[in-house]
């Protein structure tokens, strides 16, 4: 029995159906209705602000109002709140009922950037623009005579200057960890989980935060922040004014810089080093030695050193915990170190734990991670710095989650986080039964801003796809389980989620076409025809793949299905076809004009020398031939265009289909548009483009559940099985498998024997590398020589 829990699974129904089909057992899908028990509110933090992310502060994934009706999530916004939709419009188009669920795709204005952040962005851009204009103005004047000349900075250079300044401003706006923790503490939003996509970054953040807390406590204890010592080489100092220090410098009559009280309290030793007089008194007294003895951990007993009452009182004042909580943490740490002396906590880690800080990632010992999790659950830790793996099933709910980066390194470079990853981390915010609200704080970064955060949070969730990939160990174990045969391996490949998805897609297309044929009251016949065409093309795509058609045909059909499922792409190809059609009409009209001029010239009797008339006609004929080539080129571009190709494929489908569904849909569309074309007349590209322009493209969507492993028509079973056979050949070449018959043409019909080295390779679970086969003896163990070795 398996119980699977997920809050970011858009294709849960199909996954449940697949489990039931491959196991033969009843699989039950339980969907929790309603809203989150603890709603999530989204904030965006910069160096100066921590403001709500969305214009509607109650909007966002998991928030009380959800996505305001976007794709059916949350409460639908009122019509005036929809961008470009001031008046209430009726949703057009037909979508089969069992395939609905995506909802309206119009972005509500409540999901726009919050006014506070929007104003900050506008001021930032205005400041950059002013700086650029000042530079341009300065470079526009001649240094010699002061007269204005043309700008020496090109628009391209100005654009680069703006981009450079914007990057600098983004770097300046990144808040520090200490400032984030301080703001959260002041707003009573701790405990918090800080997600940092680096193991070393987690440890560094916890260490820096601990040092910042101690430094701040020392500054408060001394009464004011310590200013840096001024060097004797410095030639000026800032003036004091009523509103603070100014930018000017003043000089005394004897050209010596004036000294304030801080500088008068400085003394200088024989080597020219500056010290504060009070600090020097402490350094020269006996207090330093006593302080070293009191704060030393190495020389003191555990009860008298870091865990003494004075030290615990110090950490409670410096850190984020109360004295009682600090004492409880110290007790647990002492017990852990006593019971586990080999993996005892280091002093630096203990200091962070006593301050209420911790780190959690895969580079930490499991026992240490479990200890951090326990402290966090018992509210004995206020801030934990963790990688995103903490969000994948560990019971560590917090009042607030802080996402410190919106991009992560992938195989192709830095990419924005996927929506599911972001929501998984944000979902840790809000402790059930303890908090009435959870907060997700997204921090500004040097490369991403609040617009990127909104883009991630409002994007669609990607469905779970098949990750089945055969390995050497799997191939060997399946051969051994099948007693040398590959039938067990073939059966396992056929049970993969990707193979099931391809089989299910055929059934979904048939069901959608039947429901489409039964819909006779559709308000938009153009939309219905495009939906029918999309389903038929996808069906032909699957047939082309099964029939072994060429890759070019498969790619062409796949691109058509993709365009028909996307309103923006459909609108783009329609505009391109219209432009090509206009160019063709212009070239044809020019050709007609030239031909008419030639006919008139030949019909007129002009009293000119024959040689001159023939020369004019020859020039005109040459120009006509050139224009004919231009017309032919435009005709080829129109005929080879996307719309023309789609019309040809649609006509072939209408001619070859058995049920006549697409033909009836086209006839109903022509009748609704009072088209004079009779049945049986082929669909012209211009006619198809007219229907595309008339149809509503804002609500276009894939008609089938977007859960296919690969592009529609990809034969997942053949790909996985070919990979399995390739692995078997490699294992045979390395001596891990011995074929029973060397004359068999196909390895899938052969029987094999697993060697001793092959059994060793079958235990590999960490990697698929060939070097491991060699290291374990697979490359030389053809004679089973390793049986005599340990």
XYZ file of N, CA and C in Angstrom, residues 256-395:
420
model
N 45.519 72.742 9.011
C 45.441 71.428 9.677
C 43.979 71.089 9.851
N 43.668 69.850 9.680
C 42.266 69.427 9.796
C 41.838 69.445 11.252
N 40.615 69.990 11.507
C 40.101 70.059 12.871
C 39.836 68.668 13.408
N 39.959 68.509 14.702
C 39.729 67.232 15.370
C 38.487 67.331 16.214
N 37.618 66.320 16.102
C 36.455 66.284 16.966
C 36.786 65.468 18.211
N 35.780 65.207 19.025
C 36.021 64.511 20.286
C 36.515 63.088 20.056
N 35.988 62.425 19.016
C 36.439 61.060 18.749
C 37.929 61.037 18.423
N 38.360 62.015 17.638
C 39.758 62.029 17.247
C 40.662 62.447 18.402
N 40.125 63.331 19.272
C 40.914 63.726 20.430
C 41.103 62.570 21.397
N 40.149 61.598 21.397
C 40.267 60.451 22.292
C 41.187 59.389 21.740
N 41.724 59.613 20.533
C 42.636 58.650 19.934
C 44.057 58.928 20.399
N 44.797 57.855 20.665
C 46.209 57.992 20.979
C 46.995 57.137 20.005
N 48.255 57.407 19.894
C 49.091 56.754 18.894
C 50.304 56.141 19.571
N 50.622 54.903 19.198
C 51.787 54.250 19.786
C 53.034 54.608 18.989
N 54.155 53.971 19.372
C 55.434 54.301 18.744
C 55.468 53.917 17.273
N 54.666 52.944 16.871
C 54.671 52.490 15.481
C 53.667 53.240 14.612
N 53.023 54.245 15.209
C 52.082 55.041 14.434
C 50.686 54.466 14.355
N 50.365 53.444 15.146
C 49.034 52.848 15.123
C 48.121 53.618 16.051
N 46.866 53.816 15.643
C 45.901 54.592 16.418
C 45.041 53.671 17.263
N 44.788 54.068 18.503
C 43.922 53.321 19.421
C 43.027 54.301 20.138
N 41.860 53.820 20.513
C 41.025 54.594 21.431
C 41.639 54.484 22.819
N 41.597 55.561 23.538
C 42.249 55.567 24.847
C 41.587 54.596 25.813
N 40.230 54.532 25.767
C 39.563 53.628 26.709
C 39.833 52.174 26.344
N 39.903 51.868 25.022
C 40.182 50.508 24.612
C 41.613 50.111 24.971
N 42.544 51.061 24.856
C 43.934 50.761 25.198
C 44.081 50.480 26.686
N 43.311 51.212 27.502
C 43.355 50.944 28.943
C 42.921 49.514 29.241
N 41.868 49.060 28.513
C 41.392 47.692 28.736
C 42.418 46.672 28.261
N 43.036 46.979 27.110
C 44.023 46.044 26.583
C 45.230 45.922 27.507
N 45.613 47.030 28.166
C 46.795 47.017 29.027
C 46.486 46.530 30.429
N 45.203 46.341 30.741
C 44.844 45.879 32.079
C 44.835 44.371 32.134
N 44.522 43.848 33.297
C 44.463 42.403 33.485
C 43.115 41.824 33.089
N 42.165 42.680 32.653
C 40.836 42.177 32.333
C 40.857 41.275 31.102
N 41.772 41.532 30.151
C 41.804 40.753 28.928
C 42.074 39.289 29.222
N 43.038 39.026 30.118
C 43.344 37.645 30.467
C 42.147 36.976 31.129
N 41.466 37.719 31.986
C 40.302 37.126 32.654
C 39.171 36.877 31.675
N 39.021 37.770 30.700
C 37.990 37.553 29.699
C 38.305 36.322 28.874
N 39.577 36.146 28.498
C 39.953 34.967 27.727
C 39.662 33.695 28.501
N 39.945 33.740 29.799
C 39.683 32.549 30.600
C 38.183 32.286 30.686
N 37.383 33.357 30.794
C 35.932 33.173 30.951
C 35.284 32.675 29.669
N 35.768 33.107 28.496
C 35.127 32.766 27.235
C 35.792 31.602 26.524
N 36.836 31.030 27.115
C 37.507 29.914 26.484
C 36.683 28.648 26.633
N 36.529 27.907 25.543
C 35.798 26.649 25.576
C 36.743 25.476 25.663
N 37.907 25.632 25.072
C 38.836 24.519 25.014
C 39.426 24.215 26.394
N 39.737 25.303 27.162
C 40.399 25.104 28.450
C 39.427 24.890 29.591
N 38.137 25.145 29.377
C 37.173 25.059 30.467
C 36.387 23.780 30.372
N 35.848 23.366 31.493
C 34.953 22.226 31.505
C 33.668 22.608 30.802
N 32.917 21.594 30.369
C 31.706 21.859 29.607
C 30.701 22.634 30.451
N 30.619 22.345 31.710
C 29.648 23.033 32.553
C 30.064 24.433 32.904
N 31.356 24.743 32.835
C 31.836 26.051 33.235
C 32.159 26.943 32.047
N 32.107 26.390 30.817
C 32.496 27.155 29.638
C 31.295 27.682 28.897
N 31.086 27.182 27.697
C 30.020 27.668 26.838
C 28.637 27.452 27.432
N 28.497 26.478 28.317
C 27.188 26.165 28.876
C 27.011 26.716 30.297
N 27.888 27.607 30.718
C 27.716 28.213 32.039
C 26.537 29.171 32.024
N 26.039 29.497 33.205
C 24.881 30.394 33.288
C 25.182 31.762 32.682
N 26.406 32.248 32.926
C 26.766 33.555 32.372
C 26.773 33.517 30.845
N 27.301 32.435 30.290
C 27.343 32.318 28.848
C 25.940 32.155 28.262
N 25.115 31.347 28.921
C 23.751 31.161 28.418
C 22.974 32.473 28.478
N 23.213 33.260 29.546
C 22.570 34.561 29.644
C 23.043 35.474 28.514
N 24.326 35.367 28.183
C 24.876 36.171 27.089
C 24.237 35.787 25.760
N 24.128 34.505 25.478
C 23.550 34.070 24.216
C 22.058 34.385 24.138
N 21.363 34.357 25.261
C 19.939 34.717 25.246
C 19.756 36.202 24.947
N 20.708 37.043 25.408
C 20.635 38.474 25.118
C 21.070 38.776 23.684
N 22.036 38.010 23.207
C 22.548 38.245 21.855
C 21.652 37.627 20.798
N 21.206 36.394 21.031
C 20.500 35.630 20.019
C 19.011 35.892 19.962
N 18.309 34.928 19.398
C 16.873 35.067 19.137
C 16.014 34.285 20.108
N 16.626 33.623 21.093
C 15.890 32.806 22.044
C 15.868 33.473 23.412
N 14.890 33.066 24.213
C 14.845 33.524 25.597
C 15.847 32.716 26.428
N 16.015 33.127 27.678
C 16.983 32.422 28.526
C 16.552 30.980 28.758
N 15.263 30.764 29.010
C 14.786 29.406 29.223
C 14.958 28.521 27.987
N 14.692 29.093 26.814
C 14.859 28.331 25.579
C 16.338 28.042 25.313
N 17.190 29.039 25.592
C 18.625 28.818 25.406
C 19.131 27.728 26.336
N 18.628 27.720 27.557
C 19.025 26.691 28.522
C 18.577 25.308 28.073
N 17.381 25.227 27.481
C 16.882 23.942 26.983
C 17.724 23.446 25.814
N 18.102 24.359 24.906
C 18.961 23.967 23.791
C 20.310 23.481 24.301
N 20.878 24.191 25.270
C 22.174 23.782 25.830
C 22.085 22.398 26.454
N 20.991 22.128 27.139
C 20.821 20.812 27.750
C 20.771 19.720 26.703
N 20.053 19.958 25.623
C 19.944 18.956 24.564
C 21.284 18.777 23.839
N 22.011 19.872 23.623
C 23.307 19.763 22.957
C 24.276 18.982 23.822
N 24.301 19.274 25.131
C 25.186 18.540 26.043
C 24.861 17.058 26.035
N 23.573 16.737 26.054
C 23.169 15.323 26.039
C 23.581 14.646 24.733
N 23.421 15.347 23.612
C 23.792 14.772 22.323
C 25.296 14.534 22.257
N 26.086 15.508 22.689
C 27.539 15.356 22.642
C 28.020 14.253 23.576
N 27.342 14.097 24.705
C 27.727 13.040 25.641
C 27.421 11.667 25.064
N 26.263 11.531 24.415
C 25.862 10.242 23.866
C 26.552 9.934 22.536
N 27.015 10.960 21.839
C 27.638 10.758 20.521
C 28.964 11.500 20.465
N 29.959 11.057 21.210
C 31.226 11.805 21.237
C 31.943 11.834 19.888
N 31.719 10.821 19.038
C 32.413 10.785 17.751
C 31.873 11.802 16.757
N 30.624 12.198 16.928
C 30.006 13.159 16.003
C 29.478 14.363 16.765
N 30.195 14.725 17.834
C 29.753 15.855 18.657
C 29.775 17.146 17.847
N 28.920 18.079 18.230
C 28.847 19.364 17.549
C 30.111 20.174 17.819
N 30.582 20.902 16.811
C 31.713 21.797 16.990
C 31.264 23.055 17.723
N 32.244 23.782 18.238
C 31.915 24.961 19.044
C 31.161 26.008 18.232
N 31.578 26.208 16.967
C 30.880 27.195 16.147
C 29.424 26.827 15.907
N 29.162 25.535 15.691
C 27.785 25.084 15.494
C 26.990 25.245 16.772
N 27.617 24.919 17.932
C 26.922 25.065 19.223
C 26.554 26.520 19.451
N 27.465 27.420 19.118
C 27.189 28.841 19.302
C 25.992 29.276 18.465
N 25.893 28.788 17.238
C 24.751 29.141 16.402
C 23.456 28.541 16.954
N 23.526 27.314 17.438
C 22.327 26.691 18.005
C 21.841 27.449 19.232
N 22.771 27.920 20.064
C 22.382 28.680 21.257
C 21.796 30.041 20.889
N 22.145 30.554 19.706
C 21.569 31.816 19.239
C 20.241 31.610 18.516
N 19.803 30.346 18.376
C 18.540 30.073 17.689
C 18.689 29.956 16.195
N 19.891 29.647 15.693
C 20.160 29.538 14.270
C 20.632 28.131 13.942
N 20.380 27.704 12.721
C 20.826 26.391 12.297
C 20.860 26.296 10.785
N 21.538 25.279 10.278
C 21.577 25.012 8.838
C 21.157 23.569 8.596
N 20.595 23.320 7.416
C 20.030 22.002 7.116
C 20.226 21.743 5.626
N 21.077 20.773 5.311
C 21.291 20.408 3.910
C 21.901 19.020 3.858
N 22.114 18.518 2.646
C 22.574 17.143 2.472
C 24.017 16.948 2.896
N 24.776 18.019 3.082
C 26.160 17.884 3.505
C 26.343 17.726 4.995
N 25.251 17.741 5.744
C 25.306 17.595 7.204
C 25.013 16.149 7.565
N 25.614 15.684 8.651
C 25.345 14.323 9.103
C 23.866 14.132 9.386
N 23.304 12.975 9.064
C 21.871 12.752 9.308
C 21.466 12.993 10.755
N 22.324 12.606 11.709
C 21.986 12.832 13.116
C 21.920 14.322 13.427
N 22.803 15.108 12.844
C 22.771 16.554 13.062
C 21.530 17.175 12.423
N 21.159 16.681 11.228
C 19.939 17.196 10.585
C 18.711 16.868 11.428
N 18.649 15.657 11.945
C 17.511 15.279 12.789
C 17.461 16.134 14.042
N 18.624 16.478 14.580
C 18.672 17.335 15.769
C 18.122 18.722 15.452
N 18.520 19.274 14.295
C 18.009 20.588 13.880
C 16.499 20.531 13.675
N 16.014 19.477 13.048
C 14.571 19.334 12.832
C 13.821 19.276 14.156
N 14.384 18.575 15.136
C 13.733 18.478 16.442
C 13.668 19.840 17.117
N 14.785 20.569 17.111
C 14.780 21.901 17.723
C 13.775 22.821 17.038
N 13.685 22.735 15.729
C 12.767 23.618 15.000
C 11.321 23.277 15.329
N 11.010 21.988 15.406
C 9.626 21.597 15.727
C 9.246 22.010 17.147
N 10.225 21.990 18.061
C 9.954 22.369 19.452
C 10.051 23.872 19.669
N 10.163 24.653 18.573
C 10.262 26.111 18.640
C 11.472 26.568 19.432
N 12.544 25.781 19.352
C 13.807 26.141 19.983
C 14.812 26.638 18.954
N 14.320 26.964 17.781
C 15.158 27.527 16.711
C 14.304 28.522 15.940
N 14.853 29.717 15.746
C 14.077 30.782 15.115
C 14.335 30.900 13.614
N 15.499 30.529 13.172
C 15.823 30.643 11.750
C 16.702 29.475 11.348
N 16.319 28.802 10.286
C 17.113 27.708 9.748
C 17.388 28.008 8.280
N 18.638 27.808 7.874
C 19.059 28.065 6.500
C 19.223 26.718 5.821
N 18.407 26.481 4.791
C 18.310 25.138 4.216
C 18.276 25.216 2.702
N 18.628 24.103 2.079
C 18.453 23.952 0.638
C 17.014 23.544 0.352
N 16.662 23.505 -0.949
C 15.266 23.249 -1.301
C 14.829 21.832 -0.977
N 15.766 20.918 -0.683
C 15.381 19.546 -0.361
C 14.602 19.472 0.947
N 14.719 20.489 1.794
C 13.958 20.484 3.036
C 12.462 20.552 2.765
N 12.078 21.130 1.624
C 10.656 21.296 1.310
C 10.035 20.028 0.760
N 10.811 18.955 0.626
C 10.308 17.743 -0.036
C 9.967 16.660 0.972
N 9.169 16.984 1.979
C 8.618 15.936 2.821
C 9.062 15.924 4.263
N 9.941 16.836 4.690
C 10.379 16.868 6.081
C 9.403 17.712 6.885
N 9.047 17.249 8.054
C 8.047 17.919 8.880
C 8.705 19.068 9.631
